[in-house]
Amino acid sequence: MTAPTWYKDAVFYELYVRAFRDSNGDGHGDLPGLTQRLDYLQSLGVTCLWLQPIYPSPLLDDGYDIADYYGVHPDFGTLDDFRRLMVAAKRRGLRVVADLVVNHTSDQHPWFQAARADRHSPYRDYYVWSDTPDKYPDARIIFLDTETSNWTFDPVAGQYFWHRFYSSQPDLNFDNPAVQAEMLKVMAFWLDLGLDGFRVDAVPYLFEREGTTGENLPETHAYLKRMRAFVDQHYPEAVLLAEANQWPADLRPYFGDGDEFHLAFHFPVMPRLFMALARGTAAPIVEIMRATPPIPPSAQWCTFLRNHDELTLEMVTEAERQWLWNFYAPEPRMRQNLGIRRRLAPLLGGDWRKLELANALLFSLPGTPIFYYGDEIGMGDNIWLDDRDGLRTPMQWDAGPNAGFSAAPADKLYAPVIASGPFAYERVNLAAQLADPTSLWHRLRRLVEIRKAHPAFGWGDFAFLDQLPPSVFGIMRRHARQVVVALHNLTAGPQTVSLDPAREPALAGLLGAALTDTLTGQPAGRMELRRFTLQPYAYFWLTAEA
Ligand code: GLC
């Protein structure tokens, strides 16, 4: 049996099926709609899709509140539609992973309904109950804007139940061996249908223990290792991606000794990319990556700029959080919980140079990068919608009615399209960008292509260039004989850079090596003392053979 490696140099694309493409005109995106757009995703060059939850659900948390682990929400299609999607994806060499929400269910799940109705039901012990709301006081509240406690009294049950997220999402009790077994069954069901793995939601919180924060407990890691062993034994090509919003030292154990997760999001580097761009200095990125412990060779970080949630500022200091809020979320409405409910393009002022640079930074870092649907064309947001809905508006395909998302009347759409302001779909849409060879879409597609053509990005180790001006982020990636040196100007002014292989430890041994301009494929002289001028927000990548 060989370990899977496809995720090491993958490019992921996260999408919400409901928001992507509506094939039957009911106002909700669906699986057939997604299947029809696989050619598009293939043309962008992404290699793996991450589907947000598609299961039956009351959708009070956009499907992260699951009412049935073994089906498809009727608005999104059927299991047969899912099978057809998998066949069509495989035919194109596209992998597909899906969200697996293990920590909690919807309160509409039959397990919870049975549990609350009868103290003696075998399902009672699937959840965490108490006669008082006093246990586990050291566990923080995550949805600070809406929840006041992790305990909610259920009048039917006559007891309090435990929940780390919305009170409509009771936490499962992982001390119960039956719950542990249920989740393996769920995994097998979807992997048997051809899924390539899971983005496992909210993994730090599986167990509760008095006197702890209830995060990252040894019991949790033990169970996650069991999930991995199960996958390795029965589905050796499948991968597990951890959603654990934690500091580097607490994230590292989620890889175990290569026997826990294959992938984990690097949450701490994300806000620091925004800090670096706002302050025009590379230091925040370099510092957090230097503070990140090495991971097993088979493991991989997953890096991202934005996703379907608020831009979380949990992994920064209090002072940094205030600074980032002031800079990126000047309006109170832009703030949510400990984060910012805005999309990438509005955060960066809709400036294509900055958007391309932000993606170039991401692509140069170790890890597998993820696009969030719509960010490849610089879609905007609607901060006036509820919760995080403003980041989950319909994909803007073209300038036609409903942005080409749906044939339904506009008032039947699950959410309004972005129809006014600088990000209105008449201006920001895929068709317009496909027609313009200088568009953001074409530039990002080229980045994807370049990244895939250079194994150093997915497989390589890395070192930072130390001798550059503070406003230039420089990183060296090396795999086998391939070396890529990536330089990025984080400022609005030109920057002159001296590249000196004699003084730069990351470039040791490269003196005299022939260089190629990675972005154009043209020869670029030799590695020797060189001076370059980087235009505002420009980047320059060089490839050498060591
Ligand atoms: C994860 C998801 C988020 C969801 C929460 C509760 O953090 O990313 O969207 O609300 O889990 O399931």
Coordinates of C-alpha atoms and ligand atoms in Angstrom, one line a residue:
M1 CA 0.0 0.0 0.0
T2 CA 1.4 3.4 -0.9
A3 CA 0.6 6.5 1.0
P4 CA -1.5 9.0 -1.0
T5 CA 0.5 12.1 -2.1
W6 CA -1.9 13.8 -4.4
Y7 CA -2.7 16.5 -1.9
K8 CA 0.9 17.6 -1.6
D9 CA 0.8 19.6 -4.8
A10 CA -2.9 20.0 -5.2
V11 CA -4.8 23.3 -5.6
F12 CA -8.1 23.3 -3.8
Y13 CA -11.3 25.2 -4.5
E14 CA -13.8 25.6 -1.8
L15 CA -17.4 26.1 -2.8
Y16 CA -20.9 26.2 -1.4
V17 CA -23.2 24.1 -3.7
R18 CA -26.1 26.3 -3.0
A19 CA -24.2 29.4 -4.2
F20 CA -22.6 28.0 -7.3
R21 CA -25.0 27.2 -10.1
D22 CA -28.8 26.5 -10.0
S23 CA -29.7 24.0 -12.7
N24 CA -33.4 23.7 -12.1
G25 CA -34.4 27.3 -11.6
D26 CA -35.6 27.0 -8.0
G27 CA -33.2 29.7 -6.7
H28 CA -30.8 27.3 -5.0
G29 CA -27.5 26.1 -6.5
D30 CA -27.4 22.3 -6.8
L31 CA -25.2 19.3 -7.6
P32 CA -26.2 19.1 -11.3
G33 CA -25.4 22.8 -11.6
L34 CA -22.0 22.1 -10.2
T35 CA -21.5 19.2 -12.5
Q36 CA -22.2 21.4 -15.5
R37 CA -19.5 23.8 -14.3
L38 CA -16.7 21.3 -13.8
D39 CA -15.2 22.3 -17.2
Y40 CA -14.9 25.8 -15.8
L41 CA -13.1 24.6 -12.7
Q42 CA -10.9 22.4 -14.8
S43 CA -10.0 25.4 -16.9
L44 CA -9.0 27.4 -13.8
G45 CA -6.6 24.5 -13.1
V46 CA -7.7 23.6 -9.6
T47 CA -7.3 19.9 -8.8
C48 CA -9.5 19.3 -5.8
L49 CA -12.9 20.7 -4.8
W50 CA -14.0 21.1 -1.2
L51 CA -17.8 21.0 -1.0
Q52 CA -19.3 22.7 2.0
P53 CA -22.0 20.5 3.6
I54 CA -24.6 19.1 1.2
Y55 CA -26.5 17.0 3.7
P56 CA -30.2 17.4 4.8
S57 CA -30.2 20.2 7.3
P58 CA -32.5 23.0 8.5
L59 CA -29.6 25.3 7.2
L60 CA -29.5 27.4 10.3
D61 CA -25.7 27.3 9.9
D62 CA -25.6 26.7 6.2
G63 CA -25.5 22.9 6.5
Y64 CA -23.0 22.7 9.4
D65 CA -26.1 21.7 11.3
I66 CA -26.6 18.2 9.9
A67 CA -30.0 16.4 10.3
D68 CA -29.0 13.3 8.3
Y69 CA -25.5 12.2 7.5
Y70 CA -26.5 9.8 4.7
G71 CA -28.3 12.0 2.3
V72 CA -28.3 15.2 0.2
H73 CA -30.4 18.2 1.0
P74 CA -33.3 18.2 -1.4
D75 CA -32.6 21.8 -2.5
F76 CA -29.1 20.6 -3.6
G77 CA -30.1 17.4 -5.4
T78 CA -30.1 13.7 -4.7
L79 CA -27.6 10.9 -4.0
D80 CA -27.7 10.0 -7.6
D81 CA -26.8 13.6 -8.5
F82 CA -23.8 13.2 -6.2
R83 CA -22.8 9.9 -7.8
R84 CA -23.0 11.6 -11.2
L85 CA -20.9 14.5 -9.9
M86 CA -18.2 12.1 -8.7
V87 CA -18.1 10.2 -12.1
A88 CA -17.9 13.5 -14.0
A89 CA -15.2 14.8 -11.6
K90 CA -13.1 11.7 -11.9
R91 CA -13.3 11.7 -15.6
R92 CA -11.6 15.1 -15.5
G93 CA -9.0 14.1 -12.9
L94 CA -10.6 16.3 -10.3
R95 CA -10.7 15.2 -6.7
V96 CA -13.6 16.0 -4.4
V97 CA -13.5 16.3 -0.6
A98 CA -16.5 17.3 1.5
D99 CA -17.2 18.7 4.9
L100 CA -17.6 16.2 7.7
V101 CA -19.1 17.8 10.8
V102 CA -18.3 15.4 13.6
N103 CA -18.4 17.7 16.7
H104 CA -22.2 18.3 16.6
T105 CA -25.5 17.7 14.8
S106 CA -28.5 19.8 14.2
D107 CA -31.1 19.7 17.0
Q108 CA -33.4 18.3 14.2
H109 CA -31.3 15.2 13.8
P110 CA -33.3 12.1 14.8
W111 CA -30.6 11.2 17.4
F112 CA -31.2 14.5 19.2
Q113 CA -35.0 14.2 18.9
A114 CA -34.8 10.7 20.4
A115 CA -32.3 11.8 23.1
R116 CA -34.4 14.8 24.3
A117 CA -37.7 12.8 24.3
D118 CA -36.5 10.0 26.5
R119 CA -33.9 9.8 29.2
H120 CA -33.6 6.0 28.7
S121 CA -33.2 6.2 24.9
P122 CA -29.9 4.8 23.7
Y123 CA -29.5 8.2 22.0
R124 CA -29.6 10.1 25.2
D125 CA -25.9 9.4 25.7
Y126 CA -25.1 10.6 22.2
Y127 CA -25.1 14.1 23.5
V128 CA -23.7 15.9 26.6
W129 CA -26.3 16.7 29.3
S130 CA -26.2 18.3 32.7
D131 CA -28.7 19.4 35.4
T132 CA -26.9 22.7 35.8
P133 CA -25.1 25.0 33.3
D134 CA -22.0 25.0 35.5
K135 CA -19.7 22.4 34.1
Y136 CA -16.6 23.1 31.9
P137 CA -16.5 26.8 32.7
D138 CA -13.1 27.2 31.1
A139 CA -14.4 26.4 27.6
R140 CA -14.7 29.7 25.7
I141 CA -17.7 30.8 23.7
I142 CA -17.0 30.8 20.0
F143 CA -20.0 32.5 18.5
L144 CA -19.7 35.5 20.8
D145 CA -22.1 37.7 19.0
T146 CA -25.1 35.3 19.4
E147 CA -24.4 32.8 22.3
T148 CA -24.0 33.6 26.0
S149 CA -23.3 30.1 27.2
N150 CA -22.2 26.7 25.9
W151 CA -25.1 25.2 27.8
T152 CA -28.8 25.5 26.7
F153 CA -31.7 24.2 28.7
D154 CA -33.9 21.9 26.7
P155 CA -37.5 21.9 28.1
V156 CA -38.3 18.6 26.5
A157 CA -35.3 16.8 27.9
G158 CA -35.5 18.7 31.3
Q159 CA -31.7 19.1 31.2
Y160 CA -29.1 21.4 29.8
F161 CA -27.2 20.2 26.7
W162 CA -23.6 21.2 25.6
H163 CA -22.9 23.1 22.4
R164 CA -19.7 24.9 21.3
F165 CA -21.5 26.6 18.4
Y166 CA -25.1 27.7 17.9
S167 CA -27.6 26.4 20.4
S168 CA -29.3 24.6 17.5
Q169 CA -26.1 22.5 17.2
P170 CA -25.8 20.1 20.2
D171 CA -22.4 18.6 20.6
L172 CA -22.0 14.9 20.2
N173 CA -20.6 12.9 23.2
F174 CA -17.4 11.3 22.0
D175 CA -17.0 9.5 25.3
N176 CA -19.7 7.3 24.0
P177 CA -18.2 4.5 21.9
A178 CA -21.4 4.3 19.8
V179 CA -20.8 7.9 18.7
Q180 CA -17.2 7.1 17.8
A181 CA -18.4 4.2 15.7
E182 CA -21.2 6.2 14.0
M183 CA -18.7 8.7 12.5
L184 CA -16.6 5.9 11.0
K185 CA -19.7 4.6 9.4
V186 CA -20.5 8.0 8.0
M187 CA -17.0 8.2 6.5
A188 CA -17.3 4.8 4.9
F189 CA -20.6 5.7 3.3
W190 CA -19.3 8.7 1.5
L191 CA -15.9 7.3 0.7
D192 CA -17.7 4.3 -0.9
L193 CA -19.5 6.7 -3.1
G194 CA -16.1 7.9 -4.4
L195 CA -15.4 10.9 -2.3
D196 CA -11.6 11.6 -1.9
G197 CA -11.7 12.7 1.7
F198 CA -13.0 15.1 4.2
R199 CA -12.5 18.6 5.6
V200 CA -13.2 17.7 9.2
D201 CA -15.0 20.5 10.9
A202 CA -14.3 21.9 14.3
V203 CA -11.9 19.1 15.4
P204 CA -10.4 20.6 18.6
Y205 CA -13.7 20.4 20.5
L206 CA -14.7 16.7 20.4
F207 CA -14.2 15.9 24.1
E208 CA -15.0 17.9 27.3
R209 CA -12.9 17.6 30.5
E210 CA -13.3 19.6 33.7
G211 CA -10.5 22.0 34.4
T212 CA -9.6 22.4 30.7
T213 CA -10.5 24.6 27.8
G214 CA -12.0 21.6 26.1
E215 CA -9.7 22.1 23.1
N216 CA -6.9 19.8 21.7
L217 CA -7.4 17.2 24.5
P218 CA -5.4 14.0 24.3
E219 CA -8.7 12.1 24.0
T220 CA -9.5 14.1 20.9
H221 CA -6.2 13.3 19.3
A222 CA -6.6 9.6 20.1
Y223 CA -10.0 9.5 18.4
L224 CA -8.7 11.5 15.3
K225 CA -5.9 8.9 15.0
R226 CA -8.5 6.3 15.0
M227 CA -10.2 8.0 12.1
R228 CA -7.0 8.2 10.2
A229 CA -6.2 4.5 10.8
F230 CA -9.6 3.7 9.5
V231 CA -9.0 5.7 6.3
D232 CA -5.5 4.3 5.8
Q233 CA -6.8 0.7 6.2
H234 CA -9.9 0.9 4.0
Y235 CA -9.5 4.0 1.7
P236 CA -5.7 4.6 1.3
E237 CA -6.1 7.3 -1.3
A238 CA -8.5 9.4 0.9
V239 CA -7.3 12.4 2.9
L240 CA -8.3 14.2 6.0
L241 CA -8.0 18.0 6.4
A242 CA -8.2 19.5 9.9
E243 CA -10.1 22.6 10.7
A244 CA -8.4 23.6 13.9
N245 CA -8.2 27.3 14.5
Q246 CA -5.2 27.1 16.8
W247 CA -1.7 28.5 17.4
P248 CA 1.2 26.7 15.5
A249 CA 2.3 24.7 18.6
D250 CA -1.2 23.4 19.2
L251 CA -1.8 22.8 15.5
R252 CA 1.3 20.7 15.1
P253 CA -0.1 17.7 17.0
Y254 CA -3.0 17.3 14.5
F255 CA -0.4 15.8 12.1
G256 CA 0.7 13.3 14.8
D257 CA 3.7 11.3 13.5
G258 CA 2.1 11.3 10.1
D259 CA -0.7 9.2 11.6
E260 CA -3.4 11.8 12.2
F261 CA -4.4 14.4 9.6
H262 CA -2.8 14.6 6.1
L263 CA -3.6 18.3 6.0
A264 CA -4.4 21.1 8.4
F265 CA -5.3 24.7 7.7
H266 CA -2.5 27.1 8.7
F267 CA -4.8 29.5 10.5
P268 CA -2.2 31.7 12.1
V269 CA -0.5 32.7 8.8
M270 CA -3.7 33.9 7.2
P271 CA -4.3 37.2 9.2
R272 CA -0.6 37.9 9.0
L273 CA -0.7 37.9 5.2
F274 CA -3.3 40.8 5.5
M275 CA -1.1 42.5 8.1
A276 CA 1.9 42.3 5.9
L277 CA 0.0 43.8 3.0
A278 CA -1.5 46.6 5.1
R279 CA 1.7 47.5 6.8
G280 CA 4.0 46.9 3.8
T281 CA 6.3 44.7 5.8
A282 CA 7.2 41.0 5.5
A283 CA 7.9 40.5 9.2
P284 CA 4.5 39.1 10.3
I285 CA 4.7 36.3 7.8
V286 CA 8.3 35.4 8.5
E287 CA 7.8 35.4 12.2
I288 CA 4.8 33.1 12.3
M289 CA 6.4 30.7 9.8
R290 CA 9.6 30.6 11.9
A291 CA 7.4 29.9 15.0
T292 CA 5.8 27.0 13.1
P293 CA 7.2 23.6 14.1
P294 CA 8.3 21.3 11.2
I295 CA 5.7 18.8 10.1
P296 CA 6.1 15.1 9.0
P297 CA 7.2 14.8 5.4
S298 CA 3.9 13.2 4.4
A299 CA 1.9 16.0 5.9
Q300 CA 0.9 19.3 4.3
W301 CA -0.4 22.7 5.4
C302 CA -3.4 24.1 3.7
T303 CA -3.1 27.8 3.2
F304 CA -5.9 30.3 2.4
L305 CA -6.7 33.9 2.2
R306 CA -10.4 33.7 2.7
N307 CA -13.1 31.1 3.3
H308 CA -16.8 30.9 4.0
D309 CA -16.4 32.2 7.6
E310 CA -15.5 35.5 9.0
L311 CA -11.8 36.3 8.5
T312 CA -10.9 35.0 11.9
L313 CA -8.7 37.1 14.1
E314 CA -8.4 34.6 16.9
M315 CA -4.8 33.7 16.2
V316 CA -3.4 37.2 16.7
T317 CA -2.7 39.3 19.8
E318 CA -5.3 41.6 21.2
A319 CA -3.4 44.7 19.9
E320 CA -3.0 43.2 16.4
R321 CA -6.7 42.3 16.4
Q322 CA -7.7 45.9 17.1
W323 CA -5.2 47.2 14.5
L324 CA -6.6 44.8 11.9
W325 CA -10.2 45.6 12.7
N326 CA -9.5 49.3 12.4
F327 CA -7.7 48.8 9.1
Y328 CA -9.9 46.3 7.4
A329 CA -13.3 46.6 9.2
P330 CA -13.8 50.3 9.9
E331 CA -17.6 49.9 9.9
P332 CA -18.9 48.0 13.0
R333 CA -21.2 45.9 10.7
M334 CA -18.0 44.5 9.0
R335 CA -17.0 42.9 12.4
Q336 CA -18.4 39.6 13.5
N337 CA -17.4 37.5 16.5
L338 CA -13.6 37.8 16.6
G339 CA -13.3 38.5 12.9
I340 CA -14.3 40.3 9.8
R341 CA -17.2 39.4 7.5
R342 CA -15.7 40.6 4.2
R343 CA -14.5 38.9 1.1
L344 CA -11.0 39.2 -0.3
A345 CA -11.6 41.8 -3.1
P346 CA -13.3 44.4 -0.9
L347 CA -10.7 43.9 1.8
L348 CA -8.0 44.8 -0.7
G349 CA -9.9 47.7 -2.2
G350 CA -10.7 45.8 -5.4
D351 CA -7.1 46.4 -6.5
W352 CA -6.2 43.6 -9.0
R353 CA -2.5 44.2 -8.3
K354 CA -3.0 43.6 -4.6
L355 CA -5.3 40.6 -5.2
E356 CA -2.8 39.0 -7.5
L357 CA 0.1 39.7 -5.1
A358 CA -1.9 38.3 -2.2
N359 CA -2.4 35.1 -4.1
A360 CA 1.3 35.0 -5.2
L361 CA 2.3 35.3 -1.5
L362 CA 0.0 32.4 -0.7
F363 CA 1.2 30.3 -3.6
S364 CA 4.9 30.8 -2.6
L365 CA 4.4 29.6 0.9
P366 CA 4.7 25.9 1.9
G367 CA 1.3 24.3 1.8
T368 CA -1.6 23.5 -0.5
P369 CA -3.4 26.7 -1.4
I370 CA -7.2 27.0 -1.5
F371 CA -9.4 29.4 -3.5
Y372 CA -12.7 30.4 -2.1
Y373 CA -15.3 30.4 -4.9
G374 CA -15.7 33.8 -6.5
D375 CA -12.4 35.2 -5.2
E376 CA -10.7 34.2 -8.5
I377 CA -12.7 37.0 -10.1
G378 CA -12.6 39.3 -7.2
M379 CA -16.3 39.0 -6.1
G380 CA -17.6 41.4 -3.5
D381 CA -19.7 40.9 -0.4
N382 CA -22.9 42.2 1.2
I383 CA -22.2 43.0 4.9
W384 CA -25.9 43.8 5.5
L385 CA -27.0 40.2 5.1
D386 CA -27.3 38.1 8.3
D387 CA -24.4 36.2 9.9
R388 CA -21.9 35.2 7.2
D389 CA -24.4 35.1 4.4
G390 CA -22.9 38.2 2.8
L391 CA -19.8 36.1 1.9
R392 CA -21.9 33.3 0.4
T393 CA -23.9 35.2 -2.4
P394 CA -24.4 33.6 -5.8
M395 CA -21.4 33.1 -8.1
Q396 CA -21.2 35.8 -10.7
W397 CA -21.0 34.0 -14.0
D398 CA -22.0 36.7 -16.4
A399 CA -23.8 40.1 -16.7
G400 CA -27.2 38.4 -17.5
P401 CA -30.2 38.1 -15.0
N402 CA -29.1 36.8 -11.6
A403 CA -25.5 37.0 -12.7
G404 CA -26.1 33.8 -14.7
F405 CA -26.5 31.9 -11.5
S406 CA -30.2 30.9 -11.8
A407 CA -33.2 31.2 -14.0
A408 CA -35.5 31.8 -11.0
P409 CA -37.2 35.2 -10.4
A410 CA -34.7 37.3 -8.4
D411 CA -36.9 37.2 -5.3
K412 CA -36.7 33.4 -5.2
L413 CA -32.9 33.2 -4.9
Y414 CA -31.6 31.8 -1.7
A415 CA -29.6 35.1 -1.3
P416 CA -29.5 38.2 -3.4
V417 CA -26.7 38.6 -6.0
I418 CA -24.3 41.5 -5.5
A419 CA -26.1 44.1 -7.7
S420 CA -24.7 47.5 -6.8
G421 CA -21.5 49.2 -6.1
P422 CA -18.0 48.5 -7.5
F423 CA -18.5 44.7 -7.2
A424 CA -21.9 44.5 -8.9
Y425 CA -22.2 41.5 -11.2
E426 CA -22.6 43.6 -14.3
R427 CA -18.9 44.7 -13.7
V428 CA -17.4 41.7 -11.8
N429 CA -18.3 38.5 -13.6
L430 CA -16.5 35.5 -15.1
A431 CA -17.6 36.1 -18.7
A432 CA -16.1 39.6 -18.7
Q433 CA -12.9 38.3 -17.2
L434 CA -12.6 35.4 -19.6
A435 CA -12.9 37.9 -22.5
D436 CA -10.1 40.1 -21.1
P437 CA -6.6 38.4 -21.3
T438 CA -5.3 40.9 -18.7
S439 CA -8.0 40.1 -16.1
L440 CA -7.5 38.9 -12.6
W441 CA -8.9 35.5 -13.6
H442 CA -6.3 35.0 -16.3
R443 CA -3.5 36.1 -14.0
L444 CA -4.6 33.7 -11.2
R445 CA -5.0 30.9 -13.7
R446 CA -1.4 31.5 -14.8
L447 CA -0.3 31.3 -11.2
V448 CA -2.1 28.0 -10.8
E449 CA -0.4 26.6 -13.9
I450 CA 3.0 27.8 -12.8
R451 CA 2.6 26.3 -9.3
K452 CA 1.6 23.0 -10.8
A453 CA 4.6 23.0 -13.2
H454 CA 7.1 23.4 -10.3
P455 CA 7.2 20.6 -7.7
A456 CA 9.3 22.9 -5.4
F457 CA 6.0 24.6 -4.4
G458 CA 4.1 21.6 -3.3
W459 CA 7.0 19.4 -2.2
G460 CA 9.8 21.7 -1.4
D461 CA 11.3 22.9 1.9
F462 CA 11.7 26.6 2.4
A463 CA 13.9 29.4 3.7
F464 CA 13.3 33.1 3.9
L465 CA 15.7 35.6 2.3
D466 CA 17.2 37.7 5.1
Q467 CA 19.0 40.5 3.3
L468 CA 16.1 42.1 1.5
P469 CA 14.4 45.4 2.4
P470 CA 11.7 44.9 5.2
S471 CA 9.0 45.7 2.7
V472 CA 9.9 42.8 0.3
F473 CA 8.9 39.3 1.2
G474 CA 11.4 36.8 -0.2
I475 CA 11.2 33.0 0.1
M476 CA 13.3 30.2 -1.4
R477 CA 11.6 26.9 -2.2
R478 CA 13.7 23.8 -3.0
H479 CA 12.8 20.3 -4.1
A480 CA 15.4 17.9 -5.4
R481 CA 17.4 20.1 -7.8
Q482 CA 14.7 22.7 -8.4
V483 CA 15.0 26.0 -6.6
V484 CA 12.4 28.8 -6.8
V485 CA 13.2 32.2 -5.4
A486 CA 10.1 34.4 -5.0
L487 CA 10.3 38.1 -4.3
H488 CA 7.2 40.2 -3.5
N489 CA 6.9 44.0 -3.1
L490 CA 4.4 44.6 -0.3
T491 CA 4.2 48.4 -0.9
A492 CA 2.6 51.0 -3.1
G493 CA 6.1 52.3 -4.2
P494 CA 8.8 50.7 -6.3
Q495 CA 11.4 48.7 -4.3
T496 CA 15.0 48.0 -5.4
V497 CA 16.3 44.7 -4.3
S498 CA 19.9 43.4 -4.3
L499 CA 20.0 39.6 -4.5
D500 CA 23.4 38.5 -3.2
P501 CA 24.0 34.8 -3.2
A502 CA 27.2 35.3 -1.2
R503 CA 25.4 37.0 1.7
E504 CA 22.0 35.2 1.6
P505 CA 22.1 31.9 3.5
A506 CA 19.0 30.7 1.7
L507 CA 20.9 30.9 -1.6
A508 CA 24.0 29.1 -0.5
G509 CA 25.5 26.9 -3.3
L510 CA 23.5 28.6 -6.1
L511 CA 26.2 31.1 -7.2
G512 CA 26.5 31.0 -10.9
A513 CA 23.3 28.9 -11.5
A514 CA 21.3 29.7 -14.6
L515 CA 18.1 31.4 -13.9
T516 CA 14.7 31.4 -15.5
D517 CA 12.0 33.9 -15.0
T518 CA 9.4 31.5 -13.6
L519 CA 6.4 33.7 -14.8
T520 CA 7.5 34.0 -18.4
G521 CA 9.7 30.9 -18.8
Q522 CA 12.4 33.2 -20.3
P523 CA 16.1 32.9 -19.4
A524 CA 17.0 35.5 -16.7
G525 CA 20.8 35.4 -16.5
R526 CA 22.8 33.8 -13.6
M527 CA 22.6 33.8 -9.9
E528 CA 25.1 36.4 -8.9
L529 CA 25.0 39.8 -7.2
R530 CA 21.9 41.3 -9.0
R531 CA 19.7 44.3 -8.6
F532 CA 16.1 44.3 -9.5
T533 CA 13.4 46.9 -9.2
L534 CA 10.0 45.6 -8.3
Q535 CA 7.1 47.8 -9.3
P536 CA 4.3 48.6 -6.7
Y537 CA 2.7 45.4 -5.5
A538 CA 4.7 43.4 -8.1
Y539 CA 6.4 40.0 -7.6
F540 CA 9.1 38.2 -9.4
W541 CA 9.8 34.5 -9.3
L542 CA 13.1 33.0 -10.4
T543 CA 13.8 29.3 -11.0
A544 CA 17.3 27.8 -10.8
E545 CA 18.7 24.3 -11.1
A546 CA 20.9 23.6 -8.1
Ligands
GLC1 C1 -16.8 25.6 11.4 C2 -17.4 26.1 10.0 C3 -18.4 27.2 10.3 C4 -19.5 26.6 11.2 C5 -18.9 26.0 12.5 C6 -19.9 25.2 13.2 O1 -16.1 26.6 12.0 O2 -16.3 26.6 9.2 O3 -18.9 27.7 9.1 O4 -20.4 27.6 11.6 O5 -17.8 25.1 12.2 O6 -20.1 24.0 12.5

